[in-house]
CSV table of C-alpha atoms in Angstrom, one decimal:
chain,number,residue,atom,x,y,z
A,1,UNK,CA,-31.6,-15.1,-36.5
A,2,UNK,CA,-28.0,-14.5,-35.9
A,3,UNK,CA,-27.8,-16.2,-32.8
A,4,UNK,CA,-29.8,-19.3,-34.2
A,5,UNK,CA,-27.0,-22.3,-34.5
A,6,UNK,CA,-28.0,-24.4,-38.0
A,7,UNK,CA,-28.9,-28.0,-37.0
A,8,UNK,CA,-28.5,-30.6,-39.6
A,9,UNK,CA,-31.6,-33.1,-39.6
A,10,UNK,CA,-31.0,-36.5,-39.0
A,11,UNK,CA,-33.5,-39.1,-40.5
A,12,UNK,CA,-34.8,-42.4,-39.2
A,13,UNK,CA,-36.1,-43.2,-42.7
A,14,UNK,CA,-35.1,-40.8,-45.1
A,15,UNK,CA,-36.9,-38.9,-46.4
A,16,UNK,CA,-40.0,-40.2,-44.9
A,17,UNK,CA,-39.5,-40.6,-41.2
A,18,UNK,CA,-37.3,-37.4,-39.4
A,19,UNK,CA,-35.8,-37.6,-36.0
A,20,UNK,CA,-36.7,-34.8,-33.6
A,21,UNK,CA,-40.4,-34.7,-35.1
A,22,UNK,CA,-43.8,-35.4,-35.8
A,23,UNK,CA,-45.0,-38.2,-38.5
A,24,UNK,CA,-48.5,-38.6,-40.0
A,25,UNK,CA,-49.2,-42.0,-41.2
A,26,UNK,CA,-52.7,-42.6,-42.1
A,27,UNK,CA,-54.9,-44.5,-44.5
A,28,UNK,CA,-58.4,-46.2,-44.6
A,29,UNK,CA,-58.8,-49.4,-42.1
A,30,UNK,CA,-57.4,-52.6,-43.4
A,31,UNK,CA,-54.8,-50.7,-46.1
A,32,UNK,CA,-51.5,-52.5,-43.5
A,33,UNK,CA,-50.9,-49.2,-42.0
A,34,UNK,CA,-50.1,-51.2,-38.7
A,35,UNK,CA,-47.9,-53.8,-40.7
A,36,UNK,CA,-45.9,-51.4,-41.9
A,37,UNK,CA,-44.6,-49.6,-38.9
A,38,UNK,CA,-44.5,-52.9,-37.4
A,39,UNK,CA,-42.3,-54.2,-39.8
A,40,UNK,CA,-40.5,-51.4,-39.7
A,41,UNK,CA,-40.1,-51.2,-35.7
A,42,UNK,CA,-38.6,-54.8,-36.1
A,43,UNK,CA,-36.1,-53.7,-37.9
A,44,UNK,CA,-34.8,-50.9,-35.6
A,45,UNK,CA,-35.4,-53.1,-33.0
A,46,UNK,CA,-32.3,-55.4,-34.5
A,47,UNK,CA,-30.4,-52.7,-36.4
A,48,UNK,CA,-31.2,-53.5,-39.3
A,49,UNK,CA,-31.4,-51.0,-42.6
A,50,UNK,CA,-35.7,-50.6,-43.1
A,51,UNK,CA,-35.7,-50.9,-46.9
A,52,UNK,CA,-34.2,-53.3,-48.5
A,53,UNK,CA,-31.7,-53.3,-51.3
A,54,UNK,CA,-34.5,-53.5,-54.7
A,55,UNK,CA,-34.0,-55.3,-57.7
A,56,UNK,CA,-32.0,-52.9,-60.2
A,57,UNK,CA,-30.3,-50.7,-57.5
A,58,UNK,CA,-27.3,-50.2,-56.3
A,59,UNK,CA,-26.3,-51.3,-52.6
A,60,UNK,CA,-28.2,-48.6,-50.4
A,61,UNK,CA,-26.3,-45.9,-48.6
A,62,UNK,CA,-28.3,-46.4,-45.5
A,63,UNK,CA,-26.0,-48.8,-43.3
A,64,UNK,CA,-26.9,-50.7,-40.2
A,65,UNK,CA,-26.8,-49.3,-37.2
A,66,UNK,CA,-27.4,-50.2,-33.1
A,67,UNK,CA,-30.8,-51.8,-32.4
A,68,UNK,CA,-33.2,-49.0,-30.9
A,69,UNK,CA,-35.6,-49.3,-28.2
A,70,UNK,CA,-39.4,-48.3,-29.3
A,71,UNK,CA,-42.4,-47.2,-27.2
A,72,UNK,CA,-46.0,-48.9,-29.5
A,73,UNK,CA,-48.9,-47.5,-28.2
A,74,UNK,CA,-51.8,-49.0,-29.3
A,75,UNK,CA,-56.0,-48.9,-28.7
A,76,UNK,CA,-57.2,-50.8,-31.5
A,77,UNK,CA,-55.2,-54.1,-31.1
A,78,UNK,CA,-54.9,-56.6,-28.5
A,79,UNK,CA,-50.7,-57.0,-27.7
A,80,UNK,CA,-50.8,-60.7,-26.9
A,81,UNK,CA,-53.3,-61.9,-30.3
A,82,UNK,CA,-52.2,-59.2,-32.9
A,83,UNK,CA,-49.3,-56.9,-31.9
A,84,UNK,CA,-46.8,-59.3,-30.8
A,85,UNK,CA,-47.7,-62.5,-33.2
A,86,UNK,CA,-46.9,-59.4,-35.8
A,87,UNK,CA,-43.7,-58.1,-34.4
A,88,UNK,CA,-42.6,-62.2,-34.1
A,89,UNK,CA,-43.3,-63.1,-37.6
A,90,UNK,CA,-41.2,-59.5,-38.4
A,91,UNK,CA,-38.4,-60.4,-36.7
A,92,UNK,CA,-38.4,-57.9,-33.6
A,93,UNK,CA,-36.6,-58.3,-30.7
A,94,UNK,CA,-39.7,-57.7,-28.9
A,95,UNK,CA,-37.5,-56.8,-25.6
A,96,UNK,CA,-36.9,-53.2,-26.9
A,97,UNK,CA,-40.5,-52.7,-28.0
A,98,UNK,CA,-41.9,-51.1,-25.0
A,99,UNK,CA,-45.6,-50.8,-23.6
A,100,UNK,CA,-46.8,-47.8,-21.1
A,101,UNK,CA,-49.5,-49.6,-19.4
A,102,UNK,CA,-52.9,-47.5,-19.2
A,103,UNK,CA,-54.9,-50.1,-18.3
A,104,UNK,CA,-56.5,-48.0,-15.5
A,105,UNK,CA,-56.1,-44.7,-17.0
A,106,UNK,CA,-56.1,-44.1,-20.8
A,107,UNK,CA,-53.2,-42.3,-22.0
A,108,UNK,CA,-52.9,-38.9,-24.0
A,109,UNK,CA,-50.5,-36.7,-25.6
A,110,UNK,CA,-50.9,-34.4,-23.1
A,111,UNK,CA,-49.9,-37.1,-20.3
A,112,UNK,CA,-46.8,-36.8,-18.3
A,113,UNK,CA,-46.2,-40.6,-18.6
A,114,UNK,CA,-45.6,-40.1,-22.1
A,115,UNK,CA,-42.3,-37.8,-21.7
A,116,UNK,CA,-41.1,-40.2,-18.3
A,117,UNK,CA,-41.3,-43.0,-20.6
A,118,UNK,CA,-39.1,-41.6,-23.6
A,119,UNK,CA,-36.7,-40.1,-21.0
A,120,UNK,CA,-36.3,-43.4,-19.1
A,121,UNK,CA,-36.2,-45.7,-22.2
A,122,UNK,CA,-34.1,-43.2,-24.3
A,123,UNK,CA,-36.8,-45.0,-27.1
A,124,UNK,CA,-35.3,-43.4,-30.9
A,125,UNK,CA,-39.2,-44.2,-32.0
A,126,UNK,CA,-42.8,-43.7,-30.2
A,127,UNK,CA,-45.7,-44.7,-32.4
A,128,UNK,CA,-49.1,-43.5,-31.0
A,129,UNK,CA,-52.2,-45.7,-33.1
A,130,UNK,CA,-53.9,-44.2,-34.0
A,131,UNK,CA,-54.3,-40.9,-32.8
A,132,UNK,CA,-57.8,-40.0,-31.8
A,133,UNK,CA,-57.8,-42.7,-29.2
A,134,UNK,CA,-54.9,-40.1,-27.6
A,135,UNK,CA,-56.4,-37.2,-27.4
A,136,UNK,CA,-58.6,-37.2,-24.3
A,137,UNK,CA,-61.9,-37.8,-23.8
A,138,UNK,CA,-63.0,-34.2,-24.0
A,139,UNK,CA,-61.1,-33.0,-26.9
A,140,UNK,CA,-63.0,-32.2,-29.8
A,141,UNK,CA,-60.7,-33.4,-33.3
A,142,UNK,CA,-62.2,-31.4,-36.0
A,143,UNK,CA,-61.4,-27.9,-33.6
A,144,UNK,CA,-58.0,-26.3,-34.6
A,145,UNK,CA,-57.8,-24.6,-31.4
A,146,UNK,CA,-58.0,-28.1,-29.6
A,147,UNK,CA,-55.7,-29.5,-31.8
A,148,UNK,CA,-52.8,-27.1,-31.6
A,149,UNK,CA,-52.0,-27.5,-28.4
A,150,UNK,CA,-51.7,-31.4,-28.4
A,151,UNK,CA,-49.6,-31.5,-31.8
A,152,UNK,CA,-47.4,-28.6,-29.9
A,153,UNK,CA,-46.5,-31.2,-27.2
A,154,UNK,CA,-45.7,-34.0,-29.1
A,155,UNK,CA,-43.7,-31.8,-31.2
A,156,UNK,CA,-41.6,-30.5,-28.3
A,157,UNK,CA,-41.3,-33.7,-26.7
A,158,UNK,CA,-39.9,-35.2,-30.5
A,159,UNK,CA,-37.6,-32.2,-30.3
A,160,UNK,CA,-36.2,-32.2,-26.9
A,161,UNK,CA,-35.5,-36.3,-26.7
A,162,UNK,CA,-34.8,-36.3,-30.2
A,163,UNK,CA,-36.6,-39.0,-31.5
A,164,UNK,CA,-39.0,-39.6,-34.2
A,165,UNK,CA,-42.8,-39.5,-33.1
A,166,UNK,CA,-45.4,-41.2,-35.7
A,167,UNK,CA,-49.1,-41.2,-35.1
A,168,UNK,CA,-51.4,-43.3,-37.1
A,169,UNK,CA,-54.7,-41.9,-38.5
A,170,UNK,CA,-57.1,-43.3,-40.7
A,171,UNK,CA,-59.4,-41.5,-43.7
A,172,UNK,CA,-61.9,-39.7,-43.5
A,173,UNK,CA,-64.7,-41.0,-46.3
A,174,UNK,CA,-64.7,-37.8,-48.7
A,175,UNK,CA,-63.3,-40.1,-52.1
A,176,UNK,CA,-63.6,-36.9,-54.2
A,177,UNK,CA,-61.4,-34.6,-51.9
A,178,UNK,CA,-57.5,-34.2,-52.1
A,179,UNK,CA,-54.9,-36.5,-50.0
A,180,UNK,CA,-54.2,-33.4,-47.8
A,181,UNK,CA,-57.6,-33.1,-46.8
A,182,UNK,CA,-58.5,-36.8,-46.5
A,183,UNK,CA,-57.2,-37.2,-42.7
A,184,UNK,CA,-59.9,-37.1,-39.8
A,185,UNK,CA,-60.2,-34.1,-38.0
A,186,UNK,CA,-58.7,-30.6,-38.2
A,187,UNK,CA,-56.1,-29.3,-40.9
A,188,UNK,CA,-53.8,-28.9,-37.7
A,189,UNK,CA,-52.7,-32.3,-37.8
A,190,UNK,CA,-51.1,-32.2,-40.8
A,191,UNK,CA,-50.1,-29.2,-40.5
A,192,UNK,CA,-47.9,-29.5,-37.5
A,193,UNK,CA,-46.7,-32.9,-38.4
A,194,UNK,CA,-43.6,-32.2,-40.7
A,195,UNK,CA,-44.1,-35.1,-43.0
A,196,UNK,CA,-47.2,-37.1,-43.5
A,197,UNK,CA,-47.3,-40.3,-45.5
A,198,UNK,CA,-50.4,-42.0,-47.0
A,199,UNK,CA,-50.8,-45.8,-47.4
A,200,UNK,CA,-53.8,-47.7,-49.8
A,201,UNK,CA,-54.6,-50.3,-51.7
A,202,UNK,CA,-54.0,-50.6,-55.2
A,203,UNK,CA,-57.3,-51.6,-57.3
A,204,UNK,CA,-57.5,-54.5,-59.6
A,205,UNK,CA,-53.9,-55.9,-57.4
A,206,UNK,CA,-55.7,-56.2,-53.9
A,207,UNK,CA,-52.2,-57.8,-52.1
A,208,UNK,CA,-50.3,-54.7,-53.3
A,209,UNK,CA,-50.3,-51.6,-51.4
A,210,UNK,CA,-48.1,-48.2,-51.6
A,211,UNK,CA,-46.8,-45.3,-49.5
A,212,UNK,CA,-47.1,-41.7,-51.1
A,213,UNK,CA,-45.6,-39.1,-49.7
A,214,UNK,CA,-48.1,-36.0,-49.5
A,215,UNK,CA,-45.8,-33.4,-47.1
A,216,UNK,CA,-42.0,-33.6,-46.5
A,217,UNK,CA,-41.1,-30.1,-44.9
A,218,UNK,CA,-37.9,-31.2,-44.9
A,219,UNK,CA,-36.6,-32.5,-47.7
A,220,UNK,CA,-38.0,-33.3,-51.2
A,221,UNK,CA,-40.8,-35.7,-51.6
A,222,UNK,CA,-39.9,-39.4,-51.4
A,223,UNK,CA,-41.1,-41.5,-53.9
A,224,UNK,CA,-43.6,-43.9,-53.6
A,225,UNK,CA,-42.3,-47.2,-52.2
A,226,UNK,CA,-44.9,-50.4,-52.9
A,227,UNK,CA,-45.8,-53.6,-50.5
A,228,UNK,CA,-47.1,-56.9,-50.7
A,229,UNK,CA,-49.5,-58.0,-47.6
A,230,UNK,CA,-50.7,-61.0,-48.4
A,231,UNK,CA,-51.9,-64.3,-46.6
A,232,UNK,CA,-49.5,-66.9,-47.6
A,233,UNK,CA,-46.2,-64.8,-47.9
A,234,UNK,CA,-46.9,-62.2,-45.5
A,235,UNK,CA,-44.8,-58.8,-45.5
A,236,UNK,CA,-42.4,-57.5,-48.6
A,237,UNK,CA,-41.2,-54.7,-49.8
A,238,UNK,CA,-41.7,-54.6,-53.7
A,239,UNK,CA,-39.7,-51.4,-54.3
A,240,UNK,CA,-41.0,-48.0,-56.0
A,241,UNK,CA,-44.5,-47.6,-57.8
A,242,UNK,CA,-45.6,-44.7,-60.2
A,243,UNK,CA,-48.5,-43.6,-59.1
A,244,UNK,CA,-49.5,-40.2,-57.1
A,245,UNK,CA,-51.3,-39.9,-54.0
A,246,UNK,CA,-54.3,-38.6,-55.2
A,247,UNK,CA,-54.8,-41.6,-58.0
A,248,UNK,CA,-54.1,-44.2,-54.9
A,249,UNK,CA,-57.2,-42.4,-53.1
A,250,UNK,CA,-59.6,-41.9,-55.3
A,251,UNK,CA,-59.1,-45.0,-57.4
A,252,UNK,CA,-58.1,-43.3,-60.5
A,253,UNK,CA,-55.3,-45.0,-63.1
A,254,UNK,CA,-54.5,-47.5,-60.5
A,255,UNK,CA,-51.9,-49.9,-61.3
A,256,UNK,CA,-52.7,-48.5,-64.8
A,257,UNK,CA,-48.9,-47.6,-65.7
A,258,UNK,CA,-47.4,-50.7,-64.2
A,259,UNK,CA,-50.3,-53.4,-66.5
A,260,UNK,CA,-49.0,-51.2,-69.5
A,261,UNK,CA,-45.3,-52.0,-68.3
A,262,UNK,CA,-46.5,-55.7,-67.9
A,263,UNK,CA,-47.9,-55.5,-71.7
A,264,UNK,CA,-45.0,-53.8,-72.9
A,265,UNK,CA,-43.1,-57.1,-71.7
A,266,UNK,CA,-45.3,-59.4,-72.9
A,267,UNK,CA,-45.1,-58.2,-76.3
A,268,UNK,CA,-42.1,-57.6,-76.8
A,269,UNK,CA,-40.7,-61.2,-75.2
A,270,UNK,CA,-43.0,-63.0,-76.9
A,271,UNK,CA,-40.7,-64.5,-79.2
A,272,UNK,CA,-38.1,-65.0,-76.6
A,273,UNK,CA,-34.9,-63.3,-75.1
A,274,UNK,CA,-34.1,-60.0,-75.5
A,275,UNK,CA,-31.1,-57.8,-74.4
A,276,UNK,CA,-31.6,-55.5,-71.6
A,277,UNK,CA,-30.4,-52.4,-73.1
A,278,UNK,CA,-32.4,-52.6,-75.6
A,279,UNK,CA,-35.6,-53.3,-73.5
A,280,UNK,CA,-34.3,-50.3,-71.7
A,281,UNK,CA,-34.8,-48.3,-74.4
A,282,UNK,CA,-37.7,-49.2,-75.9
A,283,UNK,CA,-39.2,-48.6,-72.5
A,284,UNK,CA,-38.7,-45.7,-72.4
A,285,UNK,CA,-39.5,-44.8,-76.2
A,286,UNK,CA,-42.7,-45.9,-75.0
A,287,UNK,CA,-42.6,-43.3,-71.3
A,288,UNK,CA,-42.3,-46.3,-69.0
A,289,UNK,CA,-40.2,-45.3,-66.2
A,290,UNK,CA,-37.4,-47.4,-65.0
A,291,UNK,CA,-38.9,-48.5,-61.7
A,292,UNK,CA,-42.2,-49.2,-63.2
A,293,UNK,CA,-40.5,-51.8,-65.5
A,294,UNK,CA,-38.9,-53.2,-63.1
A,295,UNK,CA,-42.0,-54.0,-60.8
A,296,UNK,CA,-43.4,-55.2,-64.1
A,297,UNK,CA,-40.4,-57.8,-64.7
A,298,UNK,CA,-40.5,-59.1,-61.2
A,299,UNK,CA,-44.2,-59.1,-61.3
A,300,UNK,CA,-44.4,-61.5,-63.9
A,301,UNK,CA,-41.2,-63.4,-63.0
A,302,UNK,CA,-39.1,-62.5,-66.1
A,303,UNK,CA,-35.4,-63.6,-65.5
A,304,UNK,CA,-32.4,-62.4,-66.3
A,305,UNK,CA,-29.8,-64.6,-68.3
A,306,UNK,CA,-26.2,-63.3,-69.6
A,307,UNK,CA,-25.6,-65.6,-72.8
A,308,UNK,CA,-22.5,-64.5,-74.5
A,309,UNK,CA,-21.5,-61.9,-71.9
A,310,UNK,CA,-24.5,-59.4,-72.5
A,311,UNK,CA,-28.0,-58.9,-70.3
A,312,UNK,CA,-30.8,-60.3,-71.8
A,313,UNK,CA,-34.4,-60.8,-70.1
A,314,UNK,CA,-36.8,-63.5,-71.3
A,315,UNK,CA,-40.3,-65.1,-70.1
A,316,UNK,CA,-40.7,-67.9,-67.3
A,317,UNK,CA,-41.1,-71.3,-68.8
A,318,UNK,CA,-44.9,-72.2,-68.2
């Protein structure tokens, strides 16, 4: 180890999305795992910061930087009905999301047009989705010594082009089991990827789905970040969410602590504006966390007004 030079890690998304390696995204079919990476893709695409700046923070540290080019890979979706209509209504600059065409032969991650096309695009991002429709035709997913050999690759290849590699997966259907054993196919997948996110739906608020963080090898745990996908308005980030991973799967408590944030407003602007400090505090007398009360103010549309220089919050006129 005395020879070994220390390399800092760079992140495309801290601390969810590392350059130079491999990233699990998975969830069950229809949660907006596709959304999501598309939304983010659009973003890199016009060098634009992924998250944006949430209600109650300060101005993020993560700046703007040059628009990236992006190799999408996908077998589910048609590009001309789905993908692009997607990446439009995201914003993308659509000319540095880039296609390998395997129209005649299906790609894998063992392929050699896989490495040609990150070397000749120098693309910062390649999003294979979802990944058993990569593996070949003959590889068996739920065999560990079939598997180890593919996540190897795509783990070099991250490594020696430096860019981040994400591959999609969706759930398998054992409810009762733990979030690190509810991907398809062999342990190996998770365990060579060096962070793995999960995305689902949150019961009883079907428009509002969350990201849970379930492996981060290298760095702490982010915490979970909230969506709204919904019909009329689309795509928006909604900002942290208390719940854990497990709970999100297996349908346990969820949305429970943000309706008892919601309550806690209710009651205690029921007779109209209060100061924010104080609501502050009686928040968290009550073990509501910051970011769940405010997902709970903007969820019910409760404004913020400054009479006579101080913060005060207060109900929406019906």
């Amino acid at each position: 180890m005395e020879d070994v030079a220390v390399e800092q890690v760079e992140w495309l998304l801290y601390p969810f999305i590392p350059y130079g390696k491999v990233t699990i995204i998975q969830g069950d079919p229809g949660e907006g795992k596709t959304t999501m990476v598309l939304q983010i893709i659009a973003k890199l695409t016009k060098g634009e910061p992924v998250l944006p700046v949430m209600d109650g923070e300060e101005e993020s540290a993560e700046q703007a930087g040059e628009p990236v080019n992006v190799i999408y890979q996908t077998a589910e979706d048609g590009l001309g009905d789905t993908i692009k209509p997607r990446l439009l209504a995201a914003g993308a600059d659509c000319s540095k999301v880039l296609v390998i065409d395997d129209s005649e032969l299906p790609l894998t991650m063992l392929d050699e047009r896989l490495e040609q096309a990150i070397r000749q695009t120098n693309a910062r991002l390649v999003v294979l989705d979802p990944i058993q429709s990569f593996l070949g035709a003959e590889v068996d997913m739920h065999r560990a010594n079939e598997i180890r050999p593919l996540m190897k690759r795509v783990s070099v290849l991250a490594e020696k082009y430096h860019c981040a590699i994400v591959l999609i997966g969706h759930m398998n259907k054992n409810s009762t089991g733990k979030s690190s054993y509810r991907g398809l196919g062999s342990i190996d997948f998770q365990a060579a990827a060096r962070s793995v996110l999960i995305v689902g739906r949150v019961k009883n608020e079907p428009e509002t789905r969350v990201v849970c963080h379930v492996k981060s090898s290298l760095a702490p745990e982010g915490k979970p970040i909230a969506f709204r996908l919904d019909k009329d308005n689309g795509f928006e980030w909604i900002g942290e969410y208390d719940i854990s991973a497990d709970d999100l799967l297996s349908g346990n408590n969820r949305g429970q602590k943000i309706n008892e944030a919601k309550e806690f407003l209710l009651e205690i602007l029921a007779d109209g504006a209060v100061e924010q400090n104080v609501i502050l505090k009686e928040s968290e007398s009550c073990g509501i966390k910051g970011k769940t009360l405010w997902n709970a103010k903007k969820a019910l549309g409760v404004q913020s007004i400054k009479p006579g220089g101080h913060w005060s919050w207060v109900l929406p006129e019906q």
